[in-house]
Amino acid sequence: MIRKEVANVKDALAGVTNNMTLMLGGFGLSGIPENAIAELVQLNVTNLTCISNNAGVDDFGLGLLLQKKQIKKMVSSYVGENEEFERQMLSGELAVELIPQGTLAERCRAAQAGFPAIYTPAGYGTEVAEGKETREFNGKMYVLEYAFKADFAFVKAWKGDTAGNLIFKGTARNFNPCMCGAAKITVAEVEELVPAGTLNPNEIHIPGIFVQRIFQGAKYEKRIEQRTVRQKS
Amino acid sequence: MIRKEVANVKDALAGVTNNMTLMLGGFGLSGIPENAIAELVQLNVTNLTCISNNAGVDDFGLGLLLQKKQIKKMVSSYVGENEEFERQMLSGELAVELIPQGTLAERCRAAQAGFPAIYTPAGYGTEVAEGKETREFNGKMYVLEYAFKADFAFVKAWKGDTAGNLIFKGTARNFNPCMCGAAKITVAEVEELVPAGTLNPNEIHIPGIFVQRIFQGAKYEKRIEQRTVRQKS
Amino acid sequence: MALDKIGIAKRIAKEVKDGYYVNLGIGIPTLVANYVPESINVEFQSENGVLGMGPFPFEGEEDADIINAGKQTITTLPGASFFDSAMSFAMIRGQHVQLTILGAMEVAENGDIANWKIPGKMVKGMGGAMDLVASAENIIVAMMHTNRAGASKLLKRCSLPLTGVGCVKKIVTNLAVLEVTPDGFQLLERAPGVSVEEIQAATEGNLIVTGTIPEMEL
Amino acid sequence: MALDKIGIAKRIAKEVKDGYYVNLGIGIPTLVANYVPESINVEFQSENGVLGMGPFPFEGEEDADIINAGKQTITTLPGASFFDSAMSFAMIRGQHVQLTILGAMEVAENGDIANWKIPGKMVKGMGGAMDLVASAENIIVAMMHTNRAGASKLLKRCSLPLTGVGCVKKIVTNLAVLEVTPDGFQLLERAPGVSVEEIQAATEGNLIVTGTIPEMEL
């Protein structure tokens, strides 16, 4: 068995430097690699290109890096209600490549699975397709989109084992599996790290071969963006 | 909840006719849709095009349809030790399109996921790529391969629920998940059919949206091709 | 009288057919789930990775790991499943989701839609909307007929950056139900008490009125 | 003395490094697993959908649902996982598997390999071999130096339909260890007691002999 566990978040992020391209899992604040993000703030690396569906909120998630101006460019599908993100984008301080959410997922998967590029219908006829190659198949138009190239991928899982196998929970799964193995080094943080052999091989979402380093994360805040509830009648 | 269960294999195969293109899951004899294959023999439909990694063995799996000359064309990656398959192919009775295993899997996934075609390096420079479009990306050559178009996909899972959700077991998973939703109608047979709500939503391999009909299979033989064992010392 | 948001949601709920998998956008579309009759079996997909969405959780039972694409805490119903973003968009791109309901800033008479950006002013991002409109076979737009300044949102051509081209099939607004046809917006139904003239006045694109236009039934 | 199949497997086992994920083809390559030292951590991938393969099961514990790509019943080790065919080839195509060991009918001095078809006579199919050789960064061929008729399998050009072009890096036969270089087959090691002349006589392709060629250590 090939062991992937590292002692802590510091060891997990060894080698991260300025100017790198990073992938970060999560949708909104759900399933984001909280420990890795906190460490990126600590390391104070700058000029980063971040591939992540969102950029957190003003004071959490990738928003923390935006506030410190550590990010040069975001590749995302959604800005939403993140005011600092929108402000930096409109002022031109931050380069932003907005792409369709499914394209984002599949450009990650292409990198993971060794595909150089994919044809997707998303964005055809819009400014997203400007300057890109397009092509007709069976009477429908598609846009050629390339696999991402990234230095590190930071993902967050629910459970993981020392062989790097991962299991995600609920919709905190989102982009995390697609990013595993899609960068030169994939770092997984988990809520519970167990010995190899503990997880059922049939229930593993991402095999350890896609993960280079794994560690037990600490103090998960797991903030909720929109707390919607109903009353018991 | 959208209900997918049908009473039996007859109802599950309603609409299958001569000249259709069928996808069938399984690797060797592991994870093959035994009940659907038996019913195809019963129905005596002919002139079939079958997309399946293998064609069973002489007297089991798709070999049963080969013996009855129900198959016009096989799209597979491996003939192996199936003598009747090899005989019909070499004599020209059977049209055969042999393609790389990973290409087979991904042409299924392309159909499932709405991609018209993919670029894969497999087969470049070989007769598999003859007449096909090729293209260089980052100094490496790729072959353009198209998504399959099939009428029915027959897959076999371990457990399933009435909403069509599927869980596979061990290496009997193989091509089955990739074929779900890759044909106009996907028929899943399962060893154990349970009420919706029984399976953990986090452990489902294929969501029911990719399955149109599901039924509890009967009398699984699950034949072993190469029984290899070691002695207890 | 023009409909409110709930009225629009109620009218759209009637478009949902038995056996449909449905993706609901943020805003008015999310409300549609509340008005689908119980006699109809549907499942709601949210592109962040869940099929079989249920109602909001009871207070105290919220789970940060179980949300919808609007980042709202949700529950799941029997038969639900969770999956990753690649598989979620496989469902959408592969046309396994039968109906997409989403909001819009503008719709053009040729079916173009714009809903993600106002250059220099506002950028929300397209999220999953570009994938949804590029792939869905059946797209219904839920929106107000006019914007806050009173200008029509049903146009000859969209002025804002597009989300998708020629894709919208039907529009339900506070004033009317309209179908996108090769000749323009075919008026199908009026909101209760709203006249054809009022609808015409609020529609910049070509409005086609054929025969008597019935009132919506809600 | 020329090696037997076990000898070839033993020599190849020395090419397996700590931390490698390895895909083993059918035949001699499968035997390699038995000779990797316990001090080295490796995991074996089988393209039908398992990582972390273990030894054959004890008699009576075979499971038809747990096999390798050779259709043999197997077991799994702690840390193993099962996955579908698309993910399996994602591992291979995405170069996450560090080493591929497979058999061949012919290898050419430029690294071409043929191992799936003899036109008009025999067609086994390529299985996963074309994906493996098109993607793996490190490919070792395990085979006999000559075929049953005594003809060389290390050729100037392959005569059979190719499996992949210019992809083989190293060859271990019953006679020798060779590296594929721009100029041809560089002889690295001789089987114990086998002379350079014997190897030369059994090699049709360009054989490069530089200095003294050591005997293999097994």
PDB file of N, CA, C and O in Angstrom, chain A residues 30 54 77-80 86 90 98-102 121-122 126-127 140 169 171-175 222 225-232, chain C residues 56-59 62-67 70-73 82 84-86 89 116-117 121-128 131 134 162-163:
ATOM      1  N   SER A  30     -19.604  25.245   0.738  1.00  0.00           N
ATOM      2  CA  SER A  30     -19.806  23.834   1.065  1.00  0.00           C
ATOM      3  C   SER A  30     -18.710  22.975   0.446  1.00  0.00           C
ATOM      4  O   SER A  30     -18.499  22.998  -0.762  1.00  0.00           O
ATOM      5  N   ASN A  54     -16.500  29.182  -7.048  1.00  0.00           N
ATOM      6  CA  ASN A  54     -16.804  30.472  -6.440  1.00  0.00           C
ATOM      7  C   ASN A  54     -15.535  30.991  -5.781  1.00  0.00           C
ATOM      8  O   ASN A  54     -14.525  30.304  -5.755  1.00  0.00           O
ATOM      9  N   SER A  77     -17.219  30.112 -12.116  1.00  0.00           N
ATOM     10  CA  SER A  77     -18.481  30.235 -12.848  1.00  0.00           C
ATOM     11  C   SER A  77     -19.410  31.238 -12.195  1.00  0.00           C
ATOM     12  O   SER A  77     -20.369  31.689 -12.814  1.00  0.00           O
ATOM     13  N   TYR A  78     -19.129  31.574 -10.936  1.00  0.00           N
ATOM     14  CA  TYR A  78     -20.107  32.382 -10.226  1.00  0.00           C
ATOM     15  C   TYR A  78     -19.462  33.344  -9.239  1.00  0.00           C
ATOM     16  O   TYR A  78     -18.598  32.958  -8.456  1.00  0.00           O
ATOM     17  N   VAL A  79     -19.885  34.580  -9.301  1.00  0.00           N
ATOM     18  CA  VAL A  79     -19.427  35.603  -8.382  1.00  0.00           C
ATOM     19  C   VAL A  79     -20.442  35.748  -7.247  1.00  0.00           C
ATOM     20  O   VAL A  79     -20.104  35.838  -6.072  1.00  0.00           O
ATOM     21  N   GLY A  80     -21.702  35.750  -7.662  1.00  0.00           N
ATOM     22  CA  GLY A  80     -22.801  35.798  -6.703  1.00  0.00           C
ATOM     23  C   GLY A  80     -22.774  37.037  -5.847  1.00  0.00           C
ATOM     24  O   GLY A  80     -22.585  38.146  -6.357  1.00  0.00           O
ATOM     25  N   GLU A  86     -16.616  41.005  -6.795  1.00  0.00           N
ATOM     26  CA  GLU A  86     -17.217  41.819  -7.848  1.00  0.00           C
ATOM     27  C   GLU A  86     -16.500  43.163  -7.962  1.00  0.00           C
ATOM     28  O   GLU A  86     -16.233  43.648  -9.056  1.00  0.00           O
ATOM     29  N   LEU A  90     -14.656  44.394 -11.322  1.00  0.00           N
ATOM     30  CA  LEU A  90     -15.119  45.564 -12.079  1.00  0.00           C
ATOM     31  C   LEU A  90     -14.044  46.645 -12.139  1.00  0.00           C
ATOM     32  O   LEU A  90     -13.938  47.386 -13.120  1.00  0.00           O
ATOM     33  N   LEU A  98     -14.646  33.994 -16.403  1.00  0.00           N
ATOM     34  CA  LEU A  98     -15.896  33.333 -16.013  1.00  0.00           C
ATOM     35  C   LEU A  98     -16.258  32.310 -17.078  1.00  0.00           C
ATOM     36  O   LEU A  98     -16.312  32.625 -18.266  1.00  0.00           O
ATOM     37  N   ILE A  99     -16.482  31.089 -16.647  1.00  0.00           N
ATOM     38  CA  ILE A  99     -16.826  30.016 -17.583  1.00  0.00           C
ATOM     39  C   ILE A  99     -18.006  29.229 -17.040  1.00  0.00           C
ATOM     40  O   ILE A  99     -18.254  29.210 -15.832  1.00  0.00           O
ATOM     41  N   PRO A 100     -18.751  28.563 -17.920  1.00  0.00           N
ATOM     42  CA  PRO A 100     -19.914  27.791 -17.450  1.00  0.00           C
ATOM     43  C   PRO A 100     -19.508  26.713 -16.448  1.00  0.00           C
ATOM     44  O   PRO A 100     -18.432  26.132 -16.551  1.00  0.00           O
ATOM     45  N   GLN A 101     -20.391  26.461 -15.511  1.00  0.00           N
ATOM     46  CA  GLN A 101     -20.097  25.544 -14.412  1.00  0.00           C
ATOM     47  C   GLN A 101     -19.774  24.128 -14.896  1.00  0.00           C
ATOM     48  O   GLN A 101     -18.870  23.472 -14.378  1.00  0.00           O
ATOM     49  N   GLY A 102     -20.526  23.663 -15.887  1.00  0.00           N
ATOM     50  CA  GLY A 102     -20.272  22.322 -16.420  1.00  0.00           C
ATOM     51  C   GLY A 102     -18.950  22.262 -17.167  1.00  0.00           C
ATOM     52  O   GLY A 102     -18.255  21.247 -17.151  1.00  0.00           O
ATOM     53  N   PRO A 121     -21.454  22.156 -25.673  1.00  0.00           N
ATOM     54  CA  PRO A 121     -22.355  23.146 -26.272  1.00  0.00           C
ATOM     55  C   PRO A 121     -22.468  24.416 -25.423  1.00  0.00           C
ATOM     56  O   PRO A 121     -22.915  25.449 -25.934  1.00  0.00           O
ATOM     57  N   ALA A 122     -22.056  24.345 -24.160  1.00  0.00           N
ATOM     58  CA  ALA A 122     -22.261  25.473 -23.243  1.00  0.00           C
ATOM     59  C   ALA A 122     -21.496  26.709 -23.708  1.00  0.00           C
ATOM     60  O   ALA A 122     -20.299  26.641 -23.979  1.00  0.00           O
ATOM     61  N   THR A 126     -22.125  32.944 -27.258  1.00  0.00           N
ATOM     62  CA  THR A 126     -21.993  33.975 -26.223  1.00  0.00           C
ATOM     63  C   THR A 126     -20.548  34.462 -26.171  1.00  0.00           C
ATOM     64  O   THR A 126     -19.667  33.904 -26.835  1.00  0.00           O
ATOM     65  N   GLU A 127     -20.294  35.466 -25.341  1.00  0.00           N
ATOM     66  CA  GLU A 127     -18.925  35.990 -25.267  1.00  0.00           C
ATOM     67  C   GLU A 127     -17.942  34.975 -24.700  1.00  0.00           C
ATOM     68  O   GLU A 127     -16.729  35.104 -24.904  1.00  0.00           O
ATOM     69  N   LYS A 140     -25.570  20.445 -34.313  1.00  0.00           N
ATOM     70  CA  LYS A 140     -25.496  21.283 -33.106  1.00  0.00           C
ATOM     71  C   LYS A 140     -24.086  21.843 -32.976  1.00  0.00           C
ATOM     72  O   LYS A 140     -23.115  21.185 -33.319  1.00  0.00           O
ATOM     73  N   LYS A 169     -19.271  13.776   1.398  1.00  0.00           N
ATOM     74  CA  LYS A 169     -20.603  13.733   2.016  1.00  0.00           C
ATOM     75  C   LYS A 169     -21.539  14.743   1.362  1.00  0.00           C
ATOM     76  O   LYS A 169     -21.199  15.915   1.217  1.00  0.00           O
ATOM     77  N   THR A 171     -23.823  17.237  -0.697  1.00  0.00           N
ATOM     78  CA  THR A 171     -23.439  18.132  -1.796  1.00  0.00           C
ATOM     79  C   THR A 171     -22.103  18.822  -1.536  1.00  0.00           C
ATOM     80  O   THR A 171     -21.671  19.656  -2.332  1.00  0.00           O
ATOM     81  N   ALA A 172     -21.443  18.455  -0.440  1.00  0.00           N
ATOM     82  CA  ALA A 172     -20.060  18.918  -0.242  1.00  0.00           C
ATOM     83  C   ALA A 172     -19.116  18.173  -1.179  1.00  0.00           C
ATOM     84  O   ALA A 172     -17.933  18.460  -1.242  1.00  0.00           O
ATOM     85  N   ARG A 173     -19.651  17.227  -1.929  1.00  0.00           N
ATOM     86  CA  ARG A 173     -18.849  16.504  -2.920  1.00  0.00           C
ATOM     87  C   ARG A 173     -18.476  17.458  -4.064  1.00  0.00           C
ATOM     88  O   ARG A 173     -17.317  17.657  -4.358  1.00  0.00           O
ATOM     89  N   ASN A 174     -19.462  17.971  -4.734  1.00  0.00           N
ATOM     90  CA  ASN A 174     -19.347  18.933  -5.843  1.00  0.00           C
ATOM     91  C   ASN A 174     -18.082  18.809  -6.717  1.00  0.00           C
ATOM     92  O   ASN A 174     -17.893  17.787  -7.351  1.00  0.00           O
ATOM     93  N   PHE A 175     -17.238  19.818  -6.750  1.00  0.00           N
ATOM     94  CA  PHE A 175     -16.077  19.810  -7.653  1.00  0.00           C
ATOM     95  C   PHE A 175     -14.891  19.010  -7.111  1.00  0.00           C
ATOM     96  O   PHE A 175     -13.910  18.801  -7.825  1.00  0.00           O
ATOM     97  N   LYS A 222     -17.396  25.027   8.621  1.00  0.00           N
ATOM     98  CA  LYS A 222     -18.516  24.646   7.749  1.00  0.00           C
ATOM     99  C   LYS A 222     -19.658  25.672   7.828  1.00  0.00           C
ATOM    100  O   LYS A 222     -20.786  25.361   8.181  1.00  0.00           O
ATOM    101  N   GLU A 225     -24.204  29.444   4.072  1.00  0.00           N
ATOM    102  CA  GLU A 225     -24.428  30.736   3.425  1.00  0.00           C
ATOM    103  C   GLU A 225     -25.879  31.193   3.536  1.00  0.00           C
ATOM    104  O   GLU A 225     -26.164  32.343   3.826  1.00  0.00           O
ATOM    105  N   GLN A 226     -26.792  30.304   3.243  1.00  0.00           N
ATOM    106  CA  GLN A 226     -28.228  30.630   3.272  1.00  0.00           C
ATOM    107  C   GLN A 226     -28.929  29.631   4.179  1.00  0.00           C
ATOM    108  O   GLN A 226     -29.314  28.559   3.738  1.00  0.00           O
ATOM    109  N   ARG A 227     -29.106  30.014   5.414  1.00  0.00           N
ATOM    110  CA  ARG A 227     -29.757  29.104   6.351  1.00  0.00           C
ATOM    111  C   ARG A 227     -31.270  29.176   6.140  1.00  0.00           C
ATOM    112  O   ARG A 227     -31.921  30.104   6.593  1.00  0.00           O
ATOM    113  N   THR A 228     -31.807  28.239   5.384  1.00  0.00           N
ATOM    114  CA  THR A 228     -33.246  28.216   5.125  1.00  0.00           C
ATOM    115  C   THR A 228     -33.857  27.045   5.884  1.00  0.00           C
ATOM    116  O   THR A 228     -33.383  25.918   5.790  1.00  0.00           O
ATOM    117  N   VAL A 229     -34.896  27.318   6.640  1.00  0.00           N
ATOM    118  CA  VAL A 229     -35.538  26.275   7.446  1.00  0.00           C
ATOM    119  C   VAL A 229     -37.055  26.417   7.352  1.00  0.00           C
ATOM    120  O   VAL A 229     -37.580  27.401   6.845  1.00  0.00           O
ATOM    121  N   ARG A 230     -37.738  25.392   7.798  1.00  0.00           N
ATOM    122  CA  ARG A 230     -39.194  25.505   7.956  1.00  0.00           C
ATOM    123  C   ARG A 230     -39.520  25.207   9.413  1.00  0.00           C
ATOM    124  O   ARG A 230     -38.732  24.580  10.134  1.00  0.00           O
ATOM    125  N   GLN A 231     -40.671  25.655   9.844  1.00  0.00           N
ATOM    126  CA  GLN A 231     -41.081  25.430  11.226  1.00  0.00           C
ATOM    127  C   GLN A 231     -41.800  24.095  11.329  1.00  0.00           C
ATOM    128  O   GLN A 231     -42.508  23.694  10.416  1.00  0.00           O
ATOM    129  N   LYS A 232     -41.617  23.451  12.465  1.00  0.00           N
ATOM    130  CA  LYS A 232     -42.405  22.246  12.704  1.00  0.00           C
ATOM    131  C   LYS A 232     -43.836  22.682  12.960  1.00  0.00           C
ATOM    132  O   LYS A 232     -44.092  23.617  13.723  1.00  0.00           O
TER     133      LYS A 232
ATOM    134  N   PHE C  56     -37.147  22.614   2.752  1.00  0.00           N
ATOM    135  CA  PHE C  56     -36.130  23.085   3.691  1.00  0.00           C
ATOM    136  C   PHE C  56     -36.160  22.216   4.948  1.00  0.00           C
ATOM    137  O   PHE C  56     -37.194  21.665   5.299  1.00  0.00           O
ATOM    138  N   PRO C  57     -35.034  22.105   5.637  1.00  0.00           N
ATOM    139  CA  PRO C  57     -35.016  21.292   6.871  1.00  0.00           C
ATOM    140  C   PRO C  57     -35.748  22.006   8.001  1.00  0.00           C
ATOM    141  O   PRO C  57     -35.953  23.221   7.962  1.00  0.00           O
ATOM    142  N   PHE C  58     -36.168  21.244   8.987  1.00  0.00           N
ATOM    143  CA  PHE C  58     -36.718  21.846  10.195  1.00  0.00           C
ATOM    144  C   PHE C  58     -35.594  22.569  10.920  1.00  0.00           C
ATOM    145  O   PHE C  58     -34.430  22.179  10.843  1.00  0.00           O
ATOM    146  N   GLU C  59     -35.965  23.602  11.605  1.00  0.00           N
ATOM    147  CA  GLU C  59     -34.975  24.391  12.333  1.00  0.00           C
ATOM    148  C   GLU C  59     -34.146  23.481  13.237  1.00  0.00           C
ATOM    149  O   GLU C  59     -34.677  22.618  13.932  1.00  0.00           O
ATOM    150  N   GLU C  62     -30.493  21.758   9.963  1.00  0.00           N
ATOM    151  CA  GLU C  62     -29.736  22.171   8.790  1.00  0.00           C
ATOM    152  C   GLU C  62     -28.374  21.486   8.787  1.00  0.00           C
ATOM    153  O   GLU C  62     -27.772  21.289   9.831  1.00  0.00           O
ATOM    154  N   ASP C  63     -27.903  21.192   7.588  1.00  0.00           N
ATOM    155  CA  ASP C  63     -26.607  20.543   7.418  1.00  0.00           C
ATOM    156  C   ASP C  63     -25.830  21.327   6.362  1.00  0.00           C
ATOM    157  O   ASP C  63     -26.262  21.428   5.216  1.00  0.00           O
ATOM    158  N   ALA C  64     -24.678  21.864   6.747  1.00  0.00           N
ATOM    159  CA  ALA C  64     -23.859  22.657   5.822  1.00  0.00           C
ATOM    160  C   ALA C  64     -23.442  21.855   4.601  1.00  0.00           C
ATOM    161  O   ALA C  64     -23.113  22.413   3.558  1.00  0.00           O
ATOM    162  N   ASP C  65     -23.476  20.540   4.712  1.00  0.00           N
ATOM    163  CA  ASP C  65     -23.067  19.675   3.608  1.00  0.00           C
ATOM    164  C   ASP C  65     -24.225  19.287   2.690  1.00  0.00           C
ATOM    165  O   ASP C  65     -24.039  18.503   1.752  1.00  0.00           O
ATOM    166  N   ILE C  66     -25.415  19.825   2.963  1.00  0.00           N
ATOM    167  CA  ILE C  66     -26.572  19.477   2.119  1.00  0.00           C
ATOM    168  C   ILE C  66     -27.299  20.758   1.730  1.00  0.00           C
ATOM    169  O   ILE C  66     -28.180  21.247   2.440  1.00  0.00           O
ATOM    170  N   ILE C  67     -26.903  21.291   0.570  1.00  0.00           N
ATOM    171  CA  ILE C  67     -27.466  22.556   0.104  1.00  0.00           C
ATOM    172  C   ILE C  67     -27.881  22.433  -1.365  1.00  0.00           C
ATOM    173  O   ILE C  67     -27.549  21.461  -2.035  1.00  0.00           O
ATOM    174  N   GLY C  70     -28.636  27.347  -4.882  1.00  0.00           N
ATOM    175  CA  GLY C  70     -28.786  28.690  -4.330  1.00  0.00           C
ATOM    176  C   GLY C  70     -28.117  28.826  -2.972  1.00  0.00           C
ATOM    177  O   GLY C  70     -28.275  29.837  -2.292  1.00  0.00           O
ATOM    178  N   LYS C  71     -27.358  27.798  -2.596  1.00  0.00           N
ATOM    179  CA  LYS C  71     -26.645  27.724  -1.313  1.00  0.00           C
ATOM    180  C   LYS C  71     -27.593  27.669  -0.111  1.00  0.00           C
ATOM    181  O   LYS C  71     -27.192  27.961   1.026  1.00  0.00           O
ATOM    182  N   GLN C  72     -28.858  27.319  -0.371  1.00  0.00           N
ATOM    183  CA  GLN C  72     -29.830  27.177   0.723  1.00  0.00           C
ATOM    184  C   GLN C  72     -29.742  25.775   1.310  1.00  0.00           C
ATOM    185  O   GLN C  72     -29.555  24.797   0.581  1.00  0.00           O
ATOM    186  N   THR C  73     -29.918  25.667   2.616  1.00  0.00           N
ATOM    187  CA  THR C  73     -29.981  24.349   3.237  1.00  0.00           C
ATOM    188  C   THR C  73     -31.260  23.650   2.789  1.00  0.00           C
ATOM    189  O   THR C  73     -32.323  24.267   2.707  1.00  0.00           O
ATOM    190  N   PHE C  82     -26.664  11.782  -4.258  1.00  0.00           N
ATOM    191  CA  PHE C  82     -25.651  12.838  -4.358  1.00  0.00           C
ATOM    192  C   PHE C  82     -24.601  12.415  -5.375  1.00  0.00           C
ATOM    193  O   PHE C  82     -24.340  11.222  -5.538  1.00  0.00           O
ATOM    194  N   ASP C  84     -21.036  14.125  -8.055  1.00  0.00           N
ATOM    195  CA  ASP C  84     -20.111  15.233  -8.245  1.00  0.00           C
ATOM    196  C   ASP C  84     -20.551  16.139  -9.392  1.00  0.00           C
ATOM    197  O   ASP C  84     -21.514  15.848 -10.111  1.00  0.00           O
ATOM    198  N   SER C  85     -19.842  17.243  -9.564  1.00  0.00           N
ATOM    199  CA  SER C  85     -20.232  18.251 -10.553  1.00  0.00           C
ATOM    200  C   SER C  85     -20.148  17.719 -11.984  1.00  0.00           C
ATOM    201  O   SER C  85     -20.962  18.087 -12.834  1.00  0.00           O
ATOM    202  N   ALA C  86     -19.193  16.859 -12.263  1.00  0.00           N
ATOM    203  CA  ALA C  86     -19.081  16.315 -13.624  1.00  0.00           C
ATOM    204  C   ALA C  86     -20.303  15.464 -13.941  1.00  0.00           C
ATOM    205  O   ALA C  86     -20.901  15.582 -15.014  1.00  0.00           O
ATOM    206  N   PHE C  89     -23.494  17.656 -14.483  1.00  0.00           N
ATOM    207  CA  PHE C  89     -23.624  18.263 -15.807  1.00  0.00           C
ATOM    208  C   PHE C  89     -23.694  17.205 -16.913  1.00  0.00           C
ATOM    209  O   PHE C  89     -24.145  17.512 -18.019  1.00  0.00           O
ATOM    210  N   TRP C 116     -26.759  37.026 -16.967  1.00  0.00           N
ATOM    211  CA  TRP C 116     -25.600  36.830 -16.072  1.00  0.00           C
ATOM    212  C   TRP C 116     -24.686  38.036 -15.925  1.00  0.00           C
ATOM    213  O   TRP C 116     -23.794  38.028 -15.092  1.00  0.00           O
ATOM    214  N   LYS C 117     -24.922  39.082 -16.661  1.00  0.00           N
ATOM    215  CA  LYS C 117     -23.929  40.159 -16.657  1.00  0.00           C
ATOM    216  C   LYS C 117     -24.523  41.457 -17.186  1.00  0.00           C
ATOM    217  O   LYS C 117     -25.247  41.456 -18.188  1.00  0.00           O
ATOM    218  N   LYS C 121     -21.208  47.055 -14.745  1.00  0.00           N
ATOM    219  CA  LYS C 121     -22.040  47.346 -13.562  1.00  0.00           C
ATOM    220  C   LYS C 121     -22.195  46.173 -12.617  1.00  0.00           C
ATOM    221  O   LYS C 121     -22.053  46.294 -11.409  1.00  0.00           O
ATOM    222  N   MET C 122     -22.537  45.044 -13.218  1.00  0.00           N
ATOM    223  CA  MET C 122     -22.886  43.913 -12.376  1.00  0.00           C
ATOM    224  C   MET C 122     -22.481  42.626 -13.073  1.00  0.00           C
ATOM    225  O   MET C 122     -22.747  42.438 -14.248  1.00  0.00           O
ATOM    226  N   VAL C 123     -21.797  41.752 -12.348  1.00  0.00           N
ATOM    227  CA  VAL C 123     -21.464  40.441 -12.885  1.00  0.00           C
ATOM    228  C   VAL C 123     -21.760  39.405 -11.823  1.00  0.00           C
ATOM    229  O   VAL C 123     -21.075  39.341 -10.808  1.00  0.00           O
ATOM    230  N   LYS C 124     -22.805  38.626 -12.055  1.00  0.00           N
ATOM    231  CA  LYS C 124     -23.098  37.549 -11.122  1.00  0.00           C
ATOM    232  C   LYS C 124     -22.370  36.279 -11.549  1.00  0.00           C
ATOM    233  O   LYS C 124     -22.050  35.430 -10.743  1.00  0.00           O
ATOM    234  N   GLY C 125     -22.104  36.161 -12.841  1.00  0.00           N
ATOM    235  CA  GLY C 125     -21.557  34.910 -13.372  1.00  0.00           C
ATOM    236  C   GLY C 125     -22.671  34.055 -13.910  1.00  0.00           C
ATOM    237  O   GLY C 125     -23.826  34.216 -13.535  1.00  0.00           O
ATOM    238  N   MET C 126     -22.315  33.137 -14.805  1.00  0.00           N
ATOM    239  CA  MET C 126     -23.345  32.314 -15.431  1.00  0.00           C
ATOM    240  C   MET C 126     -23.673  31.081 -14.617  1.00  0.00           C
ATOM    241  O   MET C 126     -24.701  30.464 -14.840  1.00  0.00           O
ATOM    242  N   GLY C 127     -22.805  30.727 -13.658  1.00  0.00           N
ATOM    243  CA  GLY C 127     -23.047  29.488 -12.921  1.00  0.00           C
ATOM    244  C   GLY C 127     -23.314  28.358 -13.884  1.00  0.00           C
ATOM    245  O   GLY C 127     -22.601  28.189 -14.874  1.00  0.00           O
ATOM    246  N   GLY C 128     -24.379  27.617 -13.635  1.00  0.00           N
ATOM    247  CA  GLY C 128     -24.718  26.500 -14.520  1.00  0.00           C
ATOM    248  C   GLY C 128     -25.663  26.882 -15.642  1.00  0.00           C
ATOM    249  O   GLY C 128     -26.044  26.034 -16.451  1.00  0.00           O
ATOM    250  N   ASP C 131     -24.741  26.023 -19.376  1.00  0.00           N
ATOM    251  CA  ASP C 131     -24.858  24.592 -19.653  1.00  0.00           C
ATOM    252  C   ASP C 131     -26.323  24.198 -19.790  1.00  0.00           C
ATOM    253  O   ASP C 131     -26.695  23.442 -20.679  1.00  0.00           O
ATOM    254  N   ALA C 134     -27.937  25.569 -23.020  1.00  0.00           N
ATOM    255  CA  ALA C 134     -27.346  24.998 -24.239  1.00  0.00           C
ATOM    256  C   ALA C 134     -27.803  23.568 -24.468  1.00  0.00           C
ATOM    257  O   ALA C 134     -27.668  23.039 -25.569  1.00  0.00           O
ATOM    258  N   LEU C 162     -25.201  37.539 -23.929  1.00  0.00           N
ATOM    259  CA  LEU C 162     -26.088  36.377 -23.940  1.00  0.00           C
ATOM    260  C   LEU C 162     -25.636  35.272 -22.992  1.00  0.00           C
ATOM    261  O   LEU C 162     -24.449  35.106 -22.727  1.00  0.00           O
ATOM    262  N   THR C 163     -26.634  34.516 -22.548  1.00  0.00           N
ATOM    263  CA  THR C 163     -26.375  33.274 -21.818  1.00  0.00           C
ATOM    264  C   THR C 163     -26.488  32.091 -22.782  1.00  0.00           C
ATOM    265  O   THR C 163     -25.779  31.101 -22.666  1.00  0.00           O
TER     266      THR C 163
END
